[in-house]
Amino acid sequence: MSATAELITRHDYNEVRPGRYTNLQTARPYPNLSNIRLQENIGRSWYNSLQIKVERRFTQGLSYMLSYAFARNIDEYGSATTDGPTPFAPAGFDRGRYELERRHVLSMNSVWRLPLGRQRRLLGSASPLLDAFAGGWQLSGTYSFTSGSPLTILVPGDSLGNGYTPIRNRPILVGDFRPERQDLEMWFDPRAFAA
């Protein structure tokens, strides 16, 4: 399966260029105005997946289904109207794995119609009262496995020097992020990142 979507997102037009300023307001392109924010149809989302489904309908009272999806979901400028292009960033800077991407999704379920009640193997000649109580029961089970969301490393604060403090400030990779021994306490080595 493949799909592409155009997303409505915000675009800020009166942002200060990166650099050090003593007065951010006077450094704006239009210093008499504050933020100029428009909602535009500039966001993009790309979804591709391989989907497999195996299903067996009732055979001797048993049915089951197994489905699996291997997916890739990329977006640019997010899928929320609060997301938008990082001012003065190069093309493609805000393109990456979508925060809700789940790479692997496996689902299994089964239903077993119990052989109890009228015209069934057990209690086949049961009275209508007993059949109303004991007949027609089913057992079912569902299992679902979904991989986690992508890990995003962020740097807090203003990294551009222009007062812009988005949630997407990124660190610089300065070493190997894989720890010597990965465990519940350390999934990655934080010393591998710098502001």
PDB file of C-alpha atoms in Angstrom:
ATOM      1  CA  MET A   1       0.000   0.000   0.000  1.00  0.00           C
ATOM      2  CA  SER A   2       1.251   3.461  -0.832  1.00  0.00           C
ATOM      3  CA  ALA A   3      -0.287   6.858  -0.064  1.00  0.00           C
ATOM      4  CA  THR A   4       0.743  10.495  -0.204  1.00  0.00           C
ATOM      5  CA  ALA A   5      -1.073  13.294   1.588  1.00  0.00           C
ATOM      6  CA  GLU A   6      -0.858  17.054   1.546  1.00  0.00           C
ATOM      7  CA  LEU A   7      -1.089  18.563   5.029  1.00  0.00           C
ATOM      8  CA  ILE A   8      -2.179  21.960   6.257  1.00  0.00           C
ATOM      9  CA  THR A   9       0.466  23.393   8.549  1.00  0.00           C
ATOM     10  CA  ARG A  10       1.619  26.738   9.846  1.00  0.00           C
ATOM     11  CA  HIS A  11       4.220  28.911   8.182  1.00  0.00           C
ATOM     12  CA  ASP A  12       5.904  31.766  10.080  1.00  0.00           C
ATOM     13  CA  TYR A  13       6.981  34.698   7.885  1.00  0.00           C
ATOM     14  CA  ASN A  14       8.354  37.334  10.256  1.00  0.00           C
ATOM     15  CA  GLU A  15      11.203  35.357  11.811  1.00  0.00           C
ATOM     16  CA  VAL A  16      14.663  36.703  12.650  1.00  0.00           C
ATOM     17  CA  ARG A  17      17.585  35.265  10.679  1.00  0.00           C
ATOM     18  CA  PRO A  18      20.087  33.176  12.680  1.00  0.00           C
ATOM     19  CA  GLY A  19      22.660  35.292  14.464  1.00  0.00           C
ATOM     20  CA  ARG A  20      23.223  37.222  17.708  1.00  0.00           C
ATOM     21  CA  TYR A  21      21.000  40.252  18.285  1.00  0.00           C
ATOM     22  CA  THR A  22      20.578  42.694  21.128  1.00  0.00           C
ATOM     23  CA  ASN A  23      16.980  43.403  20.088  1.00  0.00           C
ATOM     24  CA  LEU A  24      15.132  40.595  18.317  1.00  0.00           C
ATOM     25  CA  GLN A  25      12.090  42.720  17.496  1.00  0.00           C
ATOM     26  CA  THR A  26      14.058  45.288  15.485  1.00  0.00           C
ATOM     27  CA  ALA A  27      15.843  42.463  13.633  1.00  0.00           C
ATOM     28  CA  ARG A  28      12.557  41.131  12.210  1.00  0.00           C
ATOM     29  CA  PRO A  29      11.868  41.756   8.502  1.00  0.00           C
ATOM     30  CA  TYR A  30       8.766  43.716   9.578  1.00  0.00           C
ATOM     31  CA  PRO A  31       9.795  45.153  12.971  1.00  0.00           C
ATOM     32  CA  ASN A  32       6.430  46.807  13.615  1.00  0.00           C
ATOM     33  CA  LEU A  33       4.720  43.411  13.594  1.00  0.00           C
ATOM     34  CA  SER A  34       5.105  40.346  15.766  1.00  0.00           C
ATOM     35  CA  ASN A  35       4.596  36.861  14.329  1.00  0.00           C
ATOM     36  CA  ILE A  36       3.060  36.579  10.889  1.00  0.00           C
ATOM     37  CA  ARG A  37       1.660  33.076  10.840  1.00  0.00           C
ATOM     38  CA  LEU A  38      -0.329  31.606   7.967  1.00  0.00           C
ATOM     39  CA  GLN A  39      -1.896  28.164   7.664  1.00  0.00           C
ATOM     40  CA  GLU A  40      -0.800  26.756   4.326  1.00  0.00           C
ATOM     41  CA  ASN A  41      -1.041  23.510   2.432  1.00  0.00           C
ATOM     42  CA  ILE A  42       2.741  22.905   2.430  1.00  0.00           C
ATOM     43  CA  GLY A  43       3.102  19.802   4.605  1.00  0.00           C
ATOM     44  CA  ARG A  44       3.571  16.349   3.077  1.00  0.00           C
ATOM     45  CA  SER A  45       3.229  12.795   4.312  1.00  0.00           C
ATOM     46  CA  TRP A  46       4.306   9.584   2.567  1.00  0.00           C
ATOM     47  CA  TYR A  47       3.149   6.139   3.718  1.00  0.00           C
ATOM     48  CA  ASN A  48       4.309   2.845   2.209  1.00  0.00           C
ATOM     49  CA  SER A  49       3.667  -0.608   3.574  1.00  0.00           C
ATOM     50  CA  LEU A  50       3.692  -4.295   2.819  1.00  0.00           C
ATOM     51  CA  GLN A  51       0.583  -5.934   4.239  1.00  0.00           C
ATOM     52  CA  ILE A  52      -0.068  -9.649   4.588  1.00  0.00           C
ATOM     53  CA  LYS A  53      -3.230 -11.294   5.862  1.00  0.00           C
ATOM     54  CA  VAL A  54      -4.052 -14.965   6.382  1.00  0.00           C
ATOM     55  CA  GLU A  55      -7.594 -15.822   7.379  1.00  0.00           C
ATOM     56  CA  ARG A  56      -9.480 -19.051   7.903  1.00  0.00           C
ATOM     57  CA  ARG A  57     -13.207 -18.845   8.471  1.00  0.00           C
ATOM     58  CA  PHE A  58     -15.108 -21.294  10.628  1.00  0.00           C
ATOM     59  CA  THR A  59     -13.999 -24.902  10.146  1.00  0.00           C
ATOM     60  CA  GLN A  60     -15.331 -27.232  12.821  1.00  0.00           C
ATOM     61  CA  GLY A  61     -16.112 -24.195  14.955  1.00  0.00           C
ATOM     62  CA  LEU A  62     -12.660 -22.606  14.718  1.00  0.00           C
ATOM     63  CA  SER A  63     -11.625 -19.467  12.836  1.00  0.00           C
ATOM     64  CA  TYR A  64      -8.417 -17.478  12.976  1.00  0.00           C
ATOM     65  CA  MET A  65      -6.718 -14.525  11.359  1.00  0.00           C
ATOM     66  CA  LEU A  66      -3.123 -13.349  11.217  1.00  0.00           C
ATOM     67  CA  SER A  67      -2.119 -10.012   9.719  1.00  0.00           C
ATOM     68  CA  TYR A  68       1.221  -8.248   9.462  1.00  0.00           C
ATOM     69  CA  ALA A  69       2.223  -4.829   8.168  1.00  0.00           C
ATOM     70  CA  PHE A  70       5.748  -3.574   7.535  1.00  0.00           C
ATOM     71  CA  ALA A  71       5.392   0.185   7.191  1.00  0.00           C
ATOM     72  CA  ARG A  72       7.399   3.314   6.501  1.00  0.00           C
ATOM     73  CA  ASN A  73       5.855   6.712   7.220  1.00  0.00           C
ATOM     74  CA  ILE A  74       7.746   9.900   6.361  1.00  0.00           C
ATOM     75  CA  ASP A  75       6.456  13.411   6.866  1.00  0.00           C
ATOM     76  CA  GLU A  76       7.636  16.937   6.257  1.00  0.00           C
ATOM     77  CA  TYR A  77       6.353  19.725   8.520  1.00  0.00           C
ATOM     78  CA  GLY A  78       4.306  17.301  10.589  1.00  0.00           C
ATOM     79  CA  SER A  79       0.672  16.418  10.551  1.00  0.00           C
ATOM     80  CA  ALA A  80      -0.486  19.010  13.087  1.00  0.00           C
ATOM     81  CA  THR A  81      -1.270  22.648  12.400  1.00  0.00           C
ATOM     82  CA  THR A  82       1.237  23.521  15.141  1.00  0.00           C
ATOM     83  CA  ASP A  83       4.080  22.040  13.077  1.00  0.00           C
ATOM     84  CA  GLY A  84       5.774  24.045  10.413  1.00  0.00           C
ATOM     85  CA  PRO A  85       9.034  24.660   8.571  1.00  0.00           C
ATOM     86  CA  THR A  86      12.049  25.573  10.678  1.00  0.00           C
ATOM     87  CA  PRO A  87      12.890  29.126   9.579  1.00  0.00           C
ATOM     88  CA  PHE A  88      16.004  29.445   7.405  1.00  0.00           C
ATOM     89  CA  ALA A  89      16.673  25.693   7.493  1.00  0.00           C
ATOM     90  CA  PRO A  90      17.918  23.962   4.323  1.00  0.00           C
ATOM     91  CA  ALA A  91      15.522  21.990   2.146  1.00  0.00           C
ATOM     92  CA  GLY A  92      14.653  18.616   3.637  1.00  0.00           C
ATOM     93  CA  PHE A  93      15.655  19.643   7.188  1.00  0.00           C
ATOM     94  CA  ASP A  94      12.195  18.876   8.598  1.00  0.00           C
ATOM     95  CA  ARG A  95      11.640  15.657   6.620  1.00  0.00           C
ATOM     96  CA  GLY A  96      11.908  12.421   8.571  1.00  0.00           C
ATOM     97  CA  ARG A  97      10.135   9.511  10.184  1.00  0.00           C
ATOM     98  CA  TYR A  98       6.693  10.463  11.393  1.00  0.00           C
ATOM     99  CA  GLU A  99       6.351  10.375  15.178  1.00  0.00           C
ATOM    100  CA  LEU A 100       3.376   7.986  14.960  1.00  0.00           C
ATOM    101  CA  GLU A 101       5.132   5.549  12.618  1.00  0.00           C
ATOM    102  CA  ARG A 102       4.968   1.954  13.766  1.00  0.00           C
ATOM    103  CA  ARG A 103       7.370  -0.077  11.625  1.00  0.00           C
ATOM    104  CA  HIS A 104       5.950  -3.509  12.527  1.00  0.00           C
ATOM    105  CA  VAL A 105       2.320  -4.349  13.337  1.00  0.00           C
ATOM    106  CA  LEU A 106       1.357  -7.974  13.950  1.00  0.00           C
ATOM    107  CA  SER A 107      -2.195  -8.980  14.904  1.00  0.00           C
ATOM    108  CA  MET A 108      -3.587 -12.433  15.583  1.00  0.00           C
ATOM    109  CA  ASN A 109      -7.028 -13.480  16.698  1.00  0.00           C
ATOM    110  CA  SER A 110      -9.071 -16.640  16.900  1.00  0.00           C
ATOM    111  CA  VAL A 111     -12.627 -17.641  17.728  1.00  0.00           C
ATOM    112  CA  TRP A 112     -13.695 -21.121  18.827  1.00  0.00           C
ATOM    113  CA  ARG A 113     -17.399 -21.855  18.806  1.00  0.00           C
ATOM    114  CA  LEU A 114     -17.829 -24.320  21.676  1.00  0.00           C
ATOM    115  CA  PRO A 115     -19.579 -27.564  20.660  1.00  0.00           C
ATOM    116  CA  LEU A 116     -22.274 -27.132  23.327  1.00  0.00           C
ATOM    117  CA  GLY A 117     -26.004 -26.913  22.721  1.00  0.00           C
ATOM    118  CA  ARG A 118     -28.694 -28.170  20.421  1.00  0.00           C
ATOM    119  CA  GLN A 119     -27.489 -29.820  17.207  1.00  0.00           C
ATOM    120  CA  ARG A 120     -23.881 -29.814  18.436  1.00  0.00           C
ATOM    121  CA  ARG A 121     -21.565 -32.567  19.646  1.00  0.00           C
ATOM    122  CA  LEU A 122     -22.144 -31.989  23.345  1.00  0.00           C
ATOM    123  CA  LEU A 123     -25.627 -31.458  24.772  1.00  0.00           C
ATOM    124  CA  GLY A 124     -27.086 -31.970  21.292  1.00  0.00           C
ATOM    125  CA  SER A 125     -30.497 -32.915  22.663  1.00  0.00           C
ATOM    126  CA  ALA A 126     -30.587 -30.319  25.422  1.00  0.00           C
ATOM    127  CA  SER A 127     -33.867 -28.719  26.423  1.00  0.00           C
ATOM    128  CA  PRO A 128     -34.526 -25.183  25.162  1.00  0.00           C
ATOM    129  CA  LEU A 129     -33.883 -23.845  28.666  1.00  0.00           C
ATOM    130  CA  LEU A 130     -30.508 -25.613  28.973  1.00  0.00           C
ATOM    131  CA  ASP A 131     -29.628 -24.639  25.405  1.00  0.00           C
ATOM    132  CA  ALA A 132     -30.399 -20.987  26.184  1.00  0.00           C
ATOM    133  CA  PHE A 133     -27.956 -21.149  29.084  1.00  0.00           C
ATOM    134  CA  ALA A 134     -25.196 -23.468  27.790  1.00  0.00           C
ATOM    135  CA  GLY A 135     -25.439 -23.224  23.985  1.00  0.00           C
ATOM    136  CA  GLY A 136     -23.920 -20.686  21.629  1.00  0.00           C
ATOM    137  CA  TRP A 137     -20.811 -19.861  23.664  1.00  0.00           C
ATOM    138  CA  GLN A 138     -17.540 -18.862  22.013  1.00  0.00           C
ATOM    139  CA  LEU A 139     -13.988 -18.433  23.236  1.00  0.00           C
ATOM    140  CA  SER A 140     -11.841 -15.857  21.563  1.00  0.00           C
ATOM    141  CA  GLY A 141      -8.404 -14.401  21.934  1.00  0.00           C
ATOM    142  CA  THR A 142      -6.533 -11.473  20.426  1.00  0.00           C
ATOM    143  CA  TYR A 143      -2.840 -10.678  20.384  1.00  0.00           C
ATOM    144  CA  SER A 144      -1.368  -7.506  18.978  1.00  0.00           C
ATOM    145  CA  PHE A 145       2.303  -6.562  18.680  1.00  0.00           C
ATOM    146  CA  THR A 146       3.296  -3.070  17.602  1.00  0.00           C
ATOM    147  CA  SER A 147       6.819  -1.719  17.461  1.00  0.00           C
ATOM    148  CA  GLY A 148       7.533   1.554  19.247  1.00  0.00           C
ATOM    149  CA  SER A 149       7.726   5.064  17.945  1.00  0.00           C
ATOM    150  CA  PRO A 150      10.925   6.512  16.502  1.00  0.00           C
ATOM    151  CA  LEU A 151      13.384   7.936  19.011  1.00  0.00           C
ATOM    152  CA  THR A 152      14.030  11.641  18.570  1.00  0.00           C
ATOM    153  CA  ILE A 153      16.929  13.379  20.297  1.00  0.00           C
ATOM    154  CA  LEU A 154      16.322  17.086  20.953  1.00  0.00           C
ATOM    155  CA  VAL A 155      18.329  20.047  22.268  1.00  0.00           C
ATOM    156  CA  PRO A 156      16.378  22.465  24.478  1.00  0.00           C
ATOM    157  CA  GLY A 157      16.518  26.197  23.954  1.00  0.00           C
ATOM    158  CA  ASP A 158      17.655  28.601  21.253  1.00  0.00           C
ATOM    159  CA  SER A 159      20.353  26.955  19.130  1.00  0.00           C
ATOM    160  CA  LEU A 160      20.190  29.448  16.251  1.00  0.00           C
ATOM    161  CA  GLY A 161      20.851  32.590  18.310  1.00  0.00           C
ATOM    162  CA  ASN A 162      17.710  34.275  16.985  1.00  0.00           C
ATOM    163  CA  GLY A 163      15.299  33.556  19.821  1.00  0.00           C
ATOM    164  CA  TYR A 164      13.642  30.745  17.886  1.00  0.00           C
ATOM    165  CA  THR A 165      13.065  27.845  20.283  1.00  0.00           C
ATOM    166  CA  PRO A 166      11.185  25.145  18.392  1.00  0.00           C
ATOM    167  CA  ILE A 167      10.693  21.657  19.746  1.00  0.00           C
ATOM    168  CA  ARG A 168      12.836  20.335  16.881  1.00  0.00           C
ATOM    169  CA  ASN A 169      16.273  21.729  17.700  1.00  0.00           C
ATOM    170  CA  ARG A 170      18.620  18.886  16.874  1.00  0.00           C
ATOM    171  CA  PRO A 171      21.960  17.924  18.390  1.00  0.00           C
ATOM    172  CA  ILE A 172      25.169  17.166  16.540  1.00  0.00           C
ATOM    173  CA  LEU A 173      26.348  13.551  16.526  1.00  0.00           C
ATOM    174  CA  VAL A 174      29.924  13.590  17.900  1.00  0.00           C
ATOM    175  CA  GLY A 175      30.465   9.897  18.657  1.00  0.00           C
ATOM    176  CA  ASP A 176      28.982   6.410  18.570  1.00  0.00           C
ATOM    177  CA  PHE A 177      25.518   6.493  20.122  1.00  0.00           C
ATOM    178  CA  ARG A 178      25.442   2.728  20.747  1.00  0.00           C
ATOM    179  CA  PRO A 179      26.406   1.954  24.359  1.00  0.00           C
ATOM    180  CA  GLU A 180      28.851  -0.828  25.166  1.00  0.00           C
ATOM    181  CA  ARG A 181      26.026  -2.747  26.828  1.00  0.00           C
ATOM    182  CA  GLN A 182      22.440  -1.800  26.027  1.00  0.00           C
ATOM    183  CA  ASP A 183      19.971  -2.364  28.873  1.00  0.00           C
ATOM    184  CA  LEU A 184      16.824  -0.838  30.380  1.00  0.00           C
ATOM    185  CA  GLU A 185      18.820   2.001  31.907  1.00  0.00           C
ATOM    186  CA  MET A 186      20.756   2.953  28.768  1.00  0.00           C
ATOM    187  CA  TRP A 187      19.329   2.586  25.262  1.00  0.00           C
ATOM    188  CA  PHE A 188      21.810   5.042  23.767  1.00  0.00           C
ATOM    189  CA  ASP A 189      24.897   6.892  24.921  1.00  0.00           C
ATOM    190  CA  PRO A 190      23.979  10.561  25.571  1.00  0.00           C
ATOM    191  CA  ARG A 191      27.650  11.562  25.393  1.00  0.00           C
ATOM    192  CA  ALA A 192      27.472  10.987  21.624  1.00  0.00           C
ATOM    193  CA  PHE A 193      25.390  14.175  21.184  1.00  0.00           C
ATOM    194  CA  ALA A 194      26.286  17.847  21.592  1.00  0.00           C
ATOM    195  CA  ALA A 195      24.338  21.091  21.283  1.00  0.00           C
TER     196      ALA A 195
END
